[in-house]
Each structure stands twice: as C-alpha cells, then as structure tokens.
Amino acid sequence: MAPTLTNGTSGYNTPESQLESVLPVHPTAARRPYAITVQSENTLYTDEHITSKFFNRGSSVTVSDGHFSITPTVQPYEFQTKRTVSKTGLMMIGLGGNNGTTLAATILANRHNITWHTKEGIQQPNYIGSLLRASTVRIGTDSATGNDVHVPVSDVLPMVHPNDLVLGGWDISGLRLDKAMERAQVLDYDLQRQVAPHMALLGSPLASIYYPDFIAANQEARADNVLPGTDKQVHLEQIRADIRKFKADNELDRVIVFWTANTERYSDIIPGVNDTADNVLAAIKTSHSEVSPSSLFAVAAILEGEPFVNGAPQNTFVPGIIALAERHHSFIGGDDLKSGQTKLKSVLAEFLVNAGIKPLSIASYNHLGNNDGHNLSAERQFRSKEISKSSVVDDMVDANRLLYKAPAPSAKGEKASKGEHPDHIVVIKYVPAVGDSKRAIDEYYSEIFCGGRSTINIFNECEDSLLATPLILDLAILTELLTRVKYRQLPSAAQEQKGEFAPLYPVLSLLSYMLKAPLVKPGTEVVNSLNRQRNALESFLKACIGVESNSDLLLETRIW
C-alpha cells in the first residue's frame, strides 16, 4: 500500500517543466550532513551515540507571610542520543482527508522536486511552515566576527528527513488517494496533475473505525471503508495487525501513529470504565459505549510499542490510557494542532499581560468550508474544539496576579476555581463557499492606564490545511527523535554511582509548541506560552549536545 519512492524527477512533467525541475532544491527541503561538533568535556561522541552532560539550573522558593526565600538549585544529568535515525513510517488516521492527502502530496512533490505553474509564476516544493525545517536556532557567536550563528533547528541533532517518511494509514472513506487529494481542493491544479500518479501508487487507505456517536452525522456519507461489526476488541486487534504489517512490509524501525481525522465528541470519564489501564482494556473487551475510535487507535499503538500523537481536540487520552502508556513505556502526545488563530492568541495575550495590560475579553470568530468545518458544525464536536481553544490563555493569567485576582481557596472535594479571568468566547461556523480558506476574526478588549480601554481587532485569512500539514511533520519527526533520547541523573551527595540510562517520560510535553491543548505529565502545570514552549524545545535540543541555552543578556555588549 505504501511503497517507498526514491528521489528523482517526476517522470510526468511536460518538457517545459522538466527544465524547471532542475531548480535547486529549496533550502527547507535540502539534505545536509550532520555538521555540529561540540568541543567540550561535557560532550562525548561515539559511532552510536552523542552523550552530553547537562546542568538543570533552577530555583526553589519558600513563601511565608509575603516573604520569598529563594534557593538556587542545580541537578546534573546526562543525555544519550542514538545517532542513527530510525527508518520511520507515518500512519495517519484520516489519511484521505485534507491534511492527510496534502501531507502525502507535499512529501511526494519534495521527493521528486516537482515544480508547477501558478498565476504568480513557477512554484517549487518546500517545507515552509515547519518549525524544524524552516526556522533556525542560535547556537552561539562567530569566534572571528562576534556575530550570532544560527542553524536550522533540524540540524541540531540527527533527525528524519521528511522525504524519507513512509506513508500509510486509515480512513473511513475508501477513495483512492489521488482522487481524495482532488476532493480536498487544497493544492494548485498543476501540482495535483503532476503528483497524482505518485498518489495513485499509494492506493486507498486501510479500513478505519466508525462509531457514528462520536462524529457528526453529516460524515456518514463518507463512511464506505469501515471495519465491520461493533466488537471493539476485534477492531483493536485489527488495528494492531495493520500496524505490524505496515512495519514489516516496509522494513521499518519505527511507526508513528497520528490522528488527523475528524474531531470527536468528548468521552465521559467514568470510574470503573476509563480511569485506569485495566479498566480501559476491560471496557474495550465489553465494547463500552464511551470507548472512542481515537482511544482505540491510541491503545493499539501503545500495545504495539509505537508512539501515538493526537492532532485533534477530543479527550483521546483518558486517565486509563495515560496509565497504560506509563505501564508499557510507550510514547503519546497531543492534543489539537495549533496552526493559526490559537497560535497568534497565545502570543498576543502573553504580550498584553507581560506589558502590564489587562485583557478583559477575548472574542474569537471563525468560519471555514472544508470537511473539518462540516464536522464541527455539530454541537458536540464543536464543544471539543471550543475547550481546546479556550484554555490557551490560562497560564498567562495565572502568572500575573497583579492584574487578575487569585482564586479563592477551595474546600476539600470541591473543584478549584480559576480565579479572575478574561471573558473568552469561541465561535466556529461552517461556510462551504470558502473551502479550506479559513477566516478568523479576534477582538482583544483590555483595560489600560487609569480606567482606559484598548481594543485590538485582527482579521486572519489562512489556508487551513497548508498551515496544519507542516505541524504533522514536525510532530512526527520530533516524536521519532525523542524515542532515541535517554537520560540519567548524575551522582549527587546522596548517590554513590550513576544509574542506568532510561527513556523519557511517556507523555511528550516537548511537542507542545505545535499543540493547542498540550498533554502534560499528570499533576504538572500546562504551559501555553508560545515563547516558553519554543525555549523549552530549543533548550532540550541543545542540552542533548551539551550546549548551555544562549543567554539574551548579551553581557559583553553592556559592559566596558
């Protein structure tokens, strides 16, 4: 179903475009040899691993009667990163949808360096919009000039090249992928024309799981490629078998299973059903009504030892599934791709609060006409999206109790209050005529000096799937990398010897930059600040090569 295609020209170009296809590969798609060497006693290179020493510096604060006593802390760690990149497959649930077909076509266009005509001229394939492939990180200053040195984020550690991903997956629609790409109406016609024969070679998606109660009724017409029956244990075993077969047929080291299908309604959290690992497995055996399709796919991936990432807003990771991932040391990440309006909101809200300005209300309106918008026109599916979009400013508000009143202490057993918070509403409407070109309108209404008011209005028009697709690549590539990273604490006064290297915690919160509602280790705070999310990822990648995070203090420029 998913043959590995090699690099080269498409073979389907006209004579004119054959000349154009000799254009240099776009910098975001270029292959570069790994070229970073850290000259330090803290970094060791072998043929198999990069091993680095990292000092995690922080502060412990004791608060007593309004007095803050700060104790600097430092904990040494070692990171061990396997240098050989895994041969990786990406199995998408929703392969035949807008995101799935756009991702497949984009990878094929880059793999074959297919150029195409638009009304603006010749367009070449690229990975613009990918954090890893199209943005850079500062690694220090040039020893000769003193100028900053930046490298692509993807070059800090050995990572999978997007062109090398082997593609496959499931969809409730059995339409062949070249026709599904045409149905999505995302890519320019001339690109579709040239990439269609390659898409056809990928065939049709595997049969998927369809439980009508979890997605909008308007999706029923597409559901012609579904696993028969209602036995959820049988469905689980079939998905597991699909993963094993895909991995064996393509001789893969790693398979990333990725949900990019329709938004589901929220699952009810029911004690005895989905609150523990054993209860989740038992609920699947009895085909309990609150076991969603996405949860079944997550369990299948966990039991097969393969990572699962949820790119939609529903609560796929009920407590029992997180516990199951912990039990099997299997990686999970999510939720909900953060591509346009929410990413901007996390930046602008942080700017306002950090500037000492108090947002009183944030009103967000969207309309779009793709199948995602069609599904979200149903109330229960919209509610899942509303929840993920609405929590994005919570940590910024919590960080500034000068502007917002702190929550009152809650009685034992009562749900904790959020405290004072901006009024925040989210509206999404389905307008078929605009297709994949989503419109987003935001109003930020804030209090300023001496009772004044400030209103900021933003209108954002974006091609939804072309913003979301690079995030799928980033999440898949980062997830594969994190499966190759291990760590151990170095001996302290209380330890006599080094422990064994261990894998990271199963919930991959380092993926949070790309996600609206980041899944984090239970009991820890969610960070939605885009700057903090980006800094955390940069700092981790540098830690794995034994480089301290760059300081923006630039002390040398501020002293004699």
Coordinates of C-alpha atoms in Angstrom, one line a residue:
M1 CA 0.0 0.0 0.0
A2 CA 2.8 2.4 0.8
P3 CA 5.8 1.8 -1.5
T4 CA 9.0 3.6 -0.7
L5 CA 9.6 6.0 -3.6
T6 CA 13.1 7.2 -4.4
N7 CA 14.4 10.7 -5.2
G8 CA 14.3 11.9 -8.8
T9 CA 12.3 13.8 -11.3
S10 CA 8.6 13.0 -11.5
G11 CA 8.6 11.5 -15.0
Y12 CA 5.2 13.1 -15.5
N13 CA 6.3 16.6 -16.3
T14 CA 5.9 18.4 -19.6
P15 CA 9.2 19.2 -21.5
E16 CA 9.0 22.8 -20.2
S17 CA 8.6 21.8 -16.6
Q18 CA 11.3 19.2 -16.9
L19 CA 13.7 22.1 -17.4
E20 CA 12.1 23.8 -14.4
S21 CA 12.6 20.8 -12.2
V22 CA 16.3 21.2 -12.3
L23 CA 15.9 24.2 -10.0
P24 CA 18.0 23.8 -6.8
V25 CA 16.2 22.0 -4.0
H26 CA 14.5 24.5 -1.7
P27 CA 16.6 25.2 1.4
T28 CA 13.8 23.9 3.7
A29 CA 13.9 20.5 1.8
A30 CA 17.7 20.3 1.3
R31 CA 19.7 17.4 2.8
R32 CA 22.7 18.4 4.8
P33 CA 25.3 16.1 6.5
Y34 CA 25.3 16.4 10.3
A35 CA 27.9 19.0 10.9
I36 CA 27.8 20.1 14.6
T37 CA 30.7 19.1 16.8
V38 CA 30.8 20.4 20.4
Q39 CA 34.3 20.8 21.8
S40 CA 33.7 20.2 25.5
E41 CA 34.4 17.8 28.2
N42 CA 30.6 17.6 28.7
T43 CA 30.1 16.1 25.2
L44 CA 31.2 12.7 24.1
Y45 CA 30.8 11.3 20.5
T46 CA 30.9 7.6 19.6
D47 CA 29.7 5.9 16.4
E48 CA 26.5 5.0 18.1
H49 CA 25.7 7.9 20.5
I50 CA 26.0 11.5 21.4
T51 CA 26.3 11.7 25.2
S52 CA 26.1 15.0 26.9
K53 CA 26.3 16.4 30.5
F54 CA 23.6 19.0 31.3
F55 CA 23.1 21.1 34.4
N56 CA 19.5 21.8 35.1
R57 CA 19.6 25.1 37.0
G58 CA 16.5 26.4 38.8
S59 CA 15.3 28.0 42.0
S60 CA 13.3 26.6 44.9
V61 CA 11.1 29.3 46.5
T62 CA 9.6 29.2 50.0
V63 CA 6.7 31.6 50.5
S64 CA 5.9 32.7 54.0
D65 CA 3.7 35.7 55.0
G66 CA 4.5 37.5 51.8
H67 CA 8.3 36.9 52.0
F68 CA 10.0 34.9 49.3
S69 CA 13.1 32.9 50.2
I70 CA 15.0 31.7 47.0
T71 CA 17.5 28.9 47.0
P72 CA 19.3 28.3 43.6
T73 CA 19.3 24.6 42.6
V74 CA 21.3 22.6 40.2
Q75 CA 20.9 18.9 39.1
P76 CA 23.3 17.3 36.7
Y77 CA 22.0 14.9 34.1
E78 CA 23.4 13.0 31.2
F79 CA 21.6 12.6 27.9
Q80 CA 22.3 9.8 25.4
T81 CA 21.0 10.3 21.9
K82 CA 21.2 7.5 19.4
R83 CA 22.8 8.9 16.2
T84 CA 21.3 6.6 13.6
V85 CA 17.9 7.9 12.6
S86 CA 15.2 5.3 12.5
K87 CA 13.6 4.2 9.3
T88 CA 10.2 5.7 10.1
G89 CA 6.7 5.2 8.9
L90 CA 3.9 7.6 9.5
M91 CA 0.4 6.0 9.7
M92 CA -2.3 8.7 9.7
I93 CA -5.9 8.1 10.8
G94 CA -7.6 10.4 8.3
L95 CA -5.2 9.7 5.5
G96 CA -7.8 10.5 2.9
G97 CA -8.8 13.9 4.4
N98 CA -7.5 17.3 3.7
N99 CA -4.4 17.1 6.0
G100 CA -3.5 13.5 5.1
T101 CA -3.6 14.0 1.3
T102 CA -1.9 17.4 1.5
L103 CA 0.9 15.9 3.5
A104 CA 1.4 12.9 1.2
A105 CA 1.3 15.1 -1.9
T106 CA 3.7 17.6 -0.4
I107 CA 6.2 14.9 0.5
L108 CA 6.0 13.4 -2.9
A109 CA 6.4 16.8 -4.6
N110 CA 9.6 17.4 -2.5
R111 CA 10.9 13.9 -3.0
H112 CA 10.7 14.3 -6.8
N113 CA 11.3 18.1 -6.8
I114 CA 8.2 18.7 -8.9
T115 CA 7.7 22.3 -9.9
W116 CA 4.4 23.7 -11.0
H117 CA 2.8 26.7 -12.5
T118 CA 0.6 29.2 -10.6
K119 CA -0.6 32.6 -11.7
E120 CA 2.4 34.1 -9.9
G121 CA 4.9 32.0 -11.8
I122 CA 6.8 28.9 -11.1
Q123 CA 6.5 27.4 -7.7
Q124 CA 8.9 24.8 -6.2
P125 CA 8.1 22.4 -3.4
N126 CA 9.3 23.3 0.1
Y127 CA 8.6 22.7 3.8
I128 CA 7.8 26.3 4.7
G129 CA 5.7 26.4 7.9
S130 CA 7.7 23.6 9.6
L131 CA 9.4 24.7 12.8
L132 CA 12.1 22.1 12.3
R133 CA 12.8 22.6 8.6
A134 CA 12.1 26.3 8.1
S135 CA 13.2 28.0 11.3
T136 CA 16.6 28.4 12.9
V137 CA 18.2 28.4 16.4
R138 CA 21.0 30.5 17.7
I139 CA 23.9 28.3 18.8
G140 CA 26.5 30.9 19.7
T141 CA 28.7 33.7 18.3
D142 CA 31.2 33.5 15.5
S143 CA 34.7 33.4 17.0
A144 CA 36.0 35.5 14.2
T145 CA 33.4 38.2 13.9
G146 CA 31.4 38.1 17.1
N147 CA 28.1 37.8 15.1
D148 CA 25.4 35.4 16.1
V149 CA 25.4 32.0 14.4
H150 CA 22.1 30.3 13.6
V151 CA 21.5 26.8 12.2
P152 CA 18.3 25.1 11.1
V153 CA 16.5 23.5 14.1
S154 CA 16.6 20.2 12.3
D155 CA 20.4 20.3 12.2
V156 CA 21.0 20.4 16.0
L157 CA 20.6 16.6 16.3
P158 CA 20.2 13.9 13.6
M159 CA 16.5 13.9 12.6
V160 CA 14.4 12.1 10.0
H161 CA 14.2 13.9 6.7
P162 CA 10.5 14.4 5.7
N163 CA 11.2 12.9 2.2
D164 CA 12.1 9.6 3.9
L165 CA 8.9 9.1 5.7
V166 CA 7.0 6.0 4.5
L167 CA 3.3 6.9 4.4
G168 CA 0.2 4.9 5.1
G169 CA -2.9 4.8 7.3
W170 CA -6.6 4.5 7.6
D171 CA -9.7 6.4 6.6
I172 CA -13.5 5.9 6.8
S173 CA -13.5 6.9 3.1
G174 CA -12.0 4.4 0.7
L175 CA -11.4 6.9 -2.1
R176 CA -8.0 6.3 -3.7
L177 CA -5.5 9.0 -2.6
D178 CA -5.1 10.8 -5.9
K179 CA -8.9 11.2 -6.0
A180 CA -9.1 12.1 -2.3
M181 CA -6.5 14.9 -3.0
E182 CA -8.7 16.2 -5.8
R183 CA -11.7 16.1 -3.4
A184 CA -9.9 18.1 -0.8
Q185 CA -9.4 21.1 -3.1
V186 CA -6.3 22.3 -1.2
L187 CA -3.4 22.2 -3.7
D188 CA -3.0 24.0 -7.0
Y189 CA -4.3 22.1 -10.0
D190 CA -0.9 21.9 -11.8
L191 CA 0.7 20.3 -8.7
Q192 CA -2.2 17.9 -8.4
R193 CA -1.9 16.9 -12.0
Q194 CA 1.8 16.0 -11.7
V195 CA 1.7 14.4 -8.3
A196 CA -1.5 12.4 -9.0
P197 CA 0.3 9.3 -10.5
H198 CA 2.5 9.1 -7.4
M199 CA -0.5 9.4 -5.1
A200 CA -2.3 6.7 -7.0
L201 CA 0.6 4.3 -6.2
L202 CA -0.2 4.8 -2.5
G203 CA -3.6 3.2 -3.2
S204 CA -6.5 3.6 -0.9
P205 CA -6.5 3.9 2.9
L206 CA -7.0 0.9 5.2
A207 CA -10.5 0.4 6.6
S208 CA -10.9 2.5 9.7
I209 CA -13.2 2.5 12.8
Y210 CA -16.5 4.3 12.5
Y211 CA -18.7 4.8 15.6
P212 CA -21.4 7.3 14.5
D213 CA -22.0 8.6 18.0
F214 CA -18.5 10.2 18.1
I215 CA -18.5 12.3 15.0
A216 CA -21.1 14.5 13.2
A217 CA -24.0 12.7 11.4
N218 CA -23.0 14.6 8.3
Q219 CA -19.9 12.4 7.9
E220 CA -22.0 9.2 7.3
A221 CA -21.9 9.7 3.5
R222 CA -18.1 9.3 3.5
A223 CA -18.1 6.2 5.7
D224 CA -17.7 3.5 3.0
N225 CA -14.4 2.0 4.2
V226 CA -15.1 0.9 7.8
L227 CA -14.3 -2.2 9.9
P228 CA -17.4 -4.4 10.1
G229 CA -19.3 -5.0 13.3
T230 CA -19.4 -3.4 16.7
D231 CA -16.9 -5.6 18.6
K232 CA -14.3 -3.1 19.9
Q233 CA -11.8 -5.8 20.9
V234 CA -11.9 -7.2 17.3
H235 CA -11.4 -3.7 16.0
L236 CA -8.4 -3.2 18.4
E237 CA -6.8 -6.4 17.2
Q238 CA -7.2 -5.4 13.5
I239 CA -5.6 -2.1 14.0
R240 CA -2.7 -3.7 15.9
A241 CA -2.3 -6.2 13.0
D242 CA -2.4 -3.3 10.5
I243 CA 0.5 -1.6 12.3
R244 CA 2.5 -4.8 12.5
K245 CA 2.0 -5.5 8.8
F246 CA 2.9 -2.0 7.7
K247 CA 6.0 -2.1 9.8
A248 CA 7.1 -5.5 8.4
D249 CA 6.2 -4.8 4.8
N250 CA 8.3 -1.6 4.7
E251 CA 11.1 -2.9 7.0
L252 CA 10.6 0.0 9.4
D253 CA 12.3 0.6 12.7
R254 CA 9.6 2.9 14.0
V255 CA 5.9 3.7 13.2
I256 CA 4.3 7.0 14.3
V257 CA 0.5 6.6 14.5
F258 CA -1.1 10.0 14.1
W259 CA -4.8 11.0 14.5
T260 CA -5.7 13.7 11.9
A261 CA -9.2 12.5 11.3
N262 CA -12.5 14.2 12.4
T263 CA -12.9 15.9 15.7
E264 CA -14.8 13.6 18.1
R265 CA -17.1 14.5 20.9
Y266 CA -15.6 14.3 24.4
S267 CA -15.7 10.9 26.1
D268 CA -17.3 10.8 29.5
I269 CA -14.8 9.9 32.2
I270 CA -16.5 7.1 34.2
P271 CA -15.0 5.4 37.2
G272 CA -14.5 1.7 36.5
V273 CA -14.6 2.3 32.7
N274 CA -11.7 4.5 31.6
D275 CA -10.0 5.7 34.8
T276 CA -7.3 3.0 35.0
A277 CA -5.3 1.0 32.5
D278 CA -7.0 -2.3 33.4
N279 CA -10.4 -0.7 33.3
V280 CA -9.8 0.7 29.8
L281 CA -8.8 -2.7 28.5
A282 CA -11.8 -4.3 30.1
A283 CA -14.1 -1.6 28.6
I284 CA -12.7 -2.4 25.1
K285 CA -13.5 -6.1 25.7
T286 CA -17.1 -5.3 26.6
S287 CA -17.4 -2.7 23.7
H288 CA -18.4 0.0 26.2
S289 CA -20.1 3.0 24.5
E290 CA -17.5 5.5 25.9
V291 CA -14.5 4.0 24.1
S292 CA -13.9 6.3 21.2
P293 CA -12.2 5.4 17.9
S294 CA -9.3 7.6 18.7
S295 CA -8.8 5.9 22.1
L296 CA -8.8 2.5 20.3
F297 CA -6.1 3.7 17.9
A298 CA -4.1 5.0 20.9
V299 CA -4.4 1.8 22.8
A300 CA -3.4 -0.2 19.7
A301 CA -0.2 1.9 19.2
I302 CA 0.7 1.7 22.9
L303 CA 0.3 -2.1 22.9
E304 CA 2.5 -2.3 19.8
G305 CA 5.1 -0.1 21.4
E306 CA 4.7 2.6 18.8
P307 CA 4.2 6.4 19.5
F308 CA 0.7 7.9 19.1
V309 CA 0.0 11.6 18.6
N310 CA -3.4 13.1 18.7
G311 CA -3.8 16.1 16.3
A312 CA -7.5 16.7 17.2
P313 CA -9.1 18.3 20.3
Q314 CA -11.1 15.5 21.8
N315 CA -10.0 13.8 25.1
T316 CA -8.5 10.7 23.5
F317 CA -6.1 10.3 26.4
V318 CA -8.5 9.5 29.2
P319 CA -6.7 8.7 32.5
G320 CA -6.6 5.0 31.8
I321 CA -4.8 5.4 28.5
I322 CA -2.1 7.6 30.1
A323 CA -1.7 4.9 32.8
L324 CA -1.4 2.3 30.0
A325 CA 1.3 4.3 28.2
E326 CA 3.2 4.5 31.5
R327 CA 2.9 0.8 32.1
H328 CA 4.2 0.0 28.6
H329 CA 6.7 2.9 28.4
S330 CA 5.1 3.9 25.2
F331 CA 5.1 7.5 23.9
I332 CA 2.0 9.6 23.5
G333 CA 1.4 13.3 22.7
G334 CA -1.3 15.7 21.9
D335 CA -3.8 17.4 21.7
D336 CA -5.1 19.5 18.7
L337 CA -2.9 21.1 16.0
K338 CA -2.0 24.8 16.8
S339 CA -1.7 26.4 13.4
G340 CA -3.3 29.8 13.1
Q341 CA -5.7 31.8 15.3
T342 CA -4.8 30.0 18.6
K343 CA -1.0 30.4 18.0
L344 CA -1.5 34.1 17.4
K345 CA -3.7 34.3 20.5
S346 CA -1.0 32.7 22.7
V347 CA 1.5 35.3 21.5
L348 CA -0.8 38.4 21.7
A349 CA -2.3 37.5 25.1
E350 CA 1.2 37.0 26.5
F351 CA 2.4 40.3 25.1
L352 CA -0.5 42.2 26.7
V353 CA -0.2 40.6 30.1
N354 CA 3.6 40.9 30.1
A355 CA 3.2 44.6 29.2
G356 CA 1.0 45.1 32.2
I357 CA -2.2 45.5 30.2
K358 CA -5.2 43.6 31.3
P359 CA -7.3 41.8 28.7
L360 CA -10.9 41.9 29.8
S361 CA -12.4 39.8 27.0
I362 CA -11.1 37.8 24.0
A363 CA -13.7 37.0 21.4
S364 CA -12.8 34.7 18.5
Y365 CA -14.9 34.0 15.5
N366 CA -14.0 31.5 12.7
H367 CA -15.7 30.3 9.5
L368 CA -14.4 27.7 7.1
G369 CA -15.8 25.4 4.5
N370 CA -13.7 22.2 4.5
N371 CA -14.8 18.9 5.9
D372 CA -13.3 19.8 9.3
G373 CA -15.7 22.7 9.4
H374 CA -18.6 20.5 8.3
N375 CA -17.9 18.1 11.1
L376 CA -17.5 21.0 13.6
S377 CA -20.9 22.3 12.7
A378 CA -22.3 19.6 15.1
E379 CA -22.6 20.9 18.6
R380 CA -20.8 18.1 20.5
Q381 CA -17.8 18.1 18.1
F382 CA -17.7 21.9 18.3
R383 CA -17.6 21.7 22.1
S384 CA -14.3 19.6 21.9
K385 CA -12.7 22.3 19.8
E386 CA -14.1 25.1 22.0
I387 CA -12.5 23.6 25.1
S388 CA -9.0 23.3 23.4
K389 CA -9.1 26.8 22.1
S390 CA -10.4 28.4 25.3
S391 CA -7.6 27.2 27.7
V392 CA -4.8 28.9 25.7
V393 CA -4.5 32.0 28.0
D394 CA -4.9 30.3 31.4
D395 CA -1.2 30.1 32.3
M396 CA -0.5 33.7 31.3
V397 CA -3.3 34.9 33.5
D398 CA -2.1 32.7 36.4
A399 CA 1.4 34.3 36.0
N400 CA 0.1 37.8 36.8
R401 CA -2.0 38.2 39.9
L402 CA -1.3 41.9 39.9
L403 CA -3.8 42.2 37.1
Y404 CA -6.1 39.2 37.9
K405 CA -7.5 38.3 41.4
A406 CA -6.2 34.9 42.6
P407 CA -8.7 32.1 43.0
A408 CA -10.3 31.7 46.5
P409 CA -9.2 28.6 48.4
S410 CA -11.4 25.7 47.6
A411 CA -13.0 23.4 50.2
K412 CA -11.9 19.8 50.3
G413 CA -13.5 17.9 47.5
E414 CA -14.6 21.0 45.6
K415 CA -13.3 21.8 42.1
A416 CA -10.7 24.5 42.3
S417 CA -11.7 28.0 40.9
K418 CA -9.8 29.6 38.1
G419 CA -10.0 33.0 39.8
E420 CA -10.5 36.2 37.8
H421 CA -10.1 35.5 34.1
P422 CA -10.9 37.3 30.8
D423 CA -14.2 36.6 29.2
H424 CA -13.3 34.3 26.4
I425 CA -15.7 33.1 23.7
V426 CA -15.0 31.0 20.6
V427 CA -17.4 30.7 17.6
I428 CA -16.9 28.4 14.6
K429 CA -19.3 28.4 11.6
Y430 CA -19.4 26.2 8.5
V431 CA -19.5 28.2 5.3
P432 CA -19.0 25.9 2.3
A433 CA -18.1 28.6 -0.2
V434 CA -14.8 29.5 1.4
G435 CA -13.5 25.9 1.3
D436 CA -10.1 25.4 3.0
S437 CA -9.5 29.2 3.2
K438 CA -10.5 29.8 6.9
R439 CA -11.4 33.3 8.1
A440 CA -10.6 34.2 11.7
I441 CA -11.6 37.4 13.5
D442 CA -10.4 38.2 17.0
E443 CA -11.2 41.1 19.3
Y444 CA -9.0 41.8 22.4
Y445 CA -10.6 44.3 24.7
S446 CA -8.3 45.4 27.5
E447 CA -8.1 47.8 30.5
I448 CA -5.2 50.3 30.3
F449 CA -3.9 53.2 32.5
C450 CA -6.4 54.9 34.8
G451 CA -9.5 53.1 33.7
G452 CA -8.9 53.5 30.0
R453 CA -9.8 50.9 27.4
S454 CA -7.9 49.5 24.4
T455 CA -9.4 47.3 21.6
I456 CA -7.3 45.3 19.1
N457 CA -9.1 43.7 16.2
I458 CA -7.3 41.1 14.0
F459 CA -8.6 39.6 10.7
N460 CA -6.7 36.5 9.7
E461 CA -7.3 34.6 6.4
C462 CA -5.3 31.4 6.0
E463 CA -5.4 28.2 4.1
D464 CA -6.2 25.8 6.9
S465 CA -4.6 22.6 5.7
L466 CA -1.4 24.3 4.4
L467 CA -0.8 25.6 7.9
A468 CA -1.7 22.4 9.7
T469 CA 0.3 20.0 7.5
P470 CA 3.8 21.1 8.4
L471 CA 2.8 20.7 12.1
I472 CA 2.1 17.0 11.5
L473 CA 5.6 16.7 10.0
D474 CA 7.2 18.4 13.0
L475 CA 5.3 16.3 15.5
A476 CA 6.2 13.0 13.7
I477 CA 9.9 13.9 13.3
L478 CA 10.3 15.2 16.9
T479 CA 8.5 12.1 18.3
E480 CA 10.9 9.8 16.4
L481 CA 13.8 11.8 17.8
L482 CA 12.5 11.6 21.4
T483 CA 12.3 7.8 21.1
R484 CA 16.1 7.9 20.6
V485 CA 16.9 10.0 23.6
K486 CA 17.6 8.6 27.1
Y487 CA 18.7 10.3 30.3
R488 CA 20.1 9.6 33.7
Q489 CA 20.7 11.7 36.8
L490 CA 24.4 12.1 37.7
P491 CA 25.6 11.2 41.2
S492 CA 24.9 13.7 43.9
A493 CA 25.8 13.7 47.6
A494 CA 23.0 11.2 48.1
Q495 CA 24.1 8.9 45.3
E496 CA 27.2 6.8 45.0
Q497 CA 27.1 5.8 41.4
K498 CA 25.4 6.6 38.1
G499 CA 22.1 4.9 37.3
E500 CA 21.1 3.3 34.0
F501 CA 20.0 5.4 31.1
A502 CA 16.2 5.5 30.9
P503 CA 13.7 6.7 28.2
L504 CA 11.9 9.9 28.7
Y505 CA 8.5 10.0 30.4
P506 CA 5.8 8.7 28.0
V507 CA 3.8 12.0 27.7
L508 CA 5.9 14.0 25.3
S509 CA 5.1 17.5 26.5
L510 CA 8.1 18.8 24.5
L511 CA 5.7 18.7 21.5
S512 CA 3.6 21.5 23.0
Y513 CA 4.7 24.3 20.6
M514 CA 2.6 22.6 17.9
L515 CA -0.5 21.9 20.0
K516 CA -3.4 23.9 21.3
A517 CA -4.1 21.9 24.4
P518 CA -0.7 20.3 25.3
L519 CA -0.8 16.9 27.1
V520 CA 1.5 17.0 30.1
K521 CA 2.6 14.7 32.9
P522 CA -0.4 14.3 35.3
G523 CA -0.1 16.7 38.2
T524 CA 2.1 19.3 36.4
E525 CA 1.0 22.7 35.0
V526 CA 0.2 23.2 31.4
V527 CA 2.4 25.8 29.6
N528 CA 0.6 27.6 26.7
S529 CA 3.0 30.5 26.3
L530 CA 4.4 30.1 22.8
N531 CA 7.8 31.7 23.8
R532 CA 8.2 29.3 26.8
Q533 CA 7.3 26.3 24.6
R534 CA 9.8 27.3 22.0
N535 CA 12.5 28.0 24.5
A536 CA 11.9 24.6 26.2
L537 CA 12.3 22.8 22.9
E538 CA 15.5 24.7 21.9
S539 CA 17.0 24.2 25.4
F540 CA 16.3 20.5 25.3
L541 CA 17.9 20.0 21.9
K542 CA 20.9 22.0 23.0
A543 CA 21.1 20.0 26.2
C544 CA 21.4 16.8 24.2
I545 CA 24.6 18.1 22.6
G546 CA 26.0 19.6 25.9
V547 CA 25.4 23.2 25.0
E548 CA 24.0 25.7 27.5
S549 CA 21.0 27.7 26.4
N550 CA 22.1 31.0 24.9
S551 CA 21.5 34.0 27.2
D552 CA 19.9 37.1 25.7
L553 CA 21.7 39.1 28.4
L554 CA 24.5 39.8 25.9
L555 CA 26.6 40.9 28.9
E556 CA 29.6 41.6 26.8
T557 CA 27.8 44.3 25.0
R558 CA 26.7 46.1 28.2
I559 CA 30.0 46.4 30.0
W560 CA 33.3 48.2 29.2

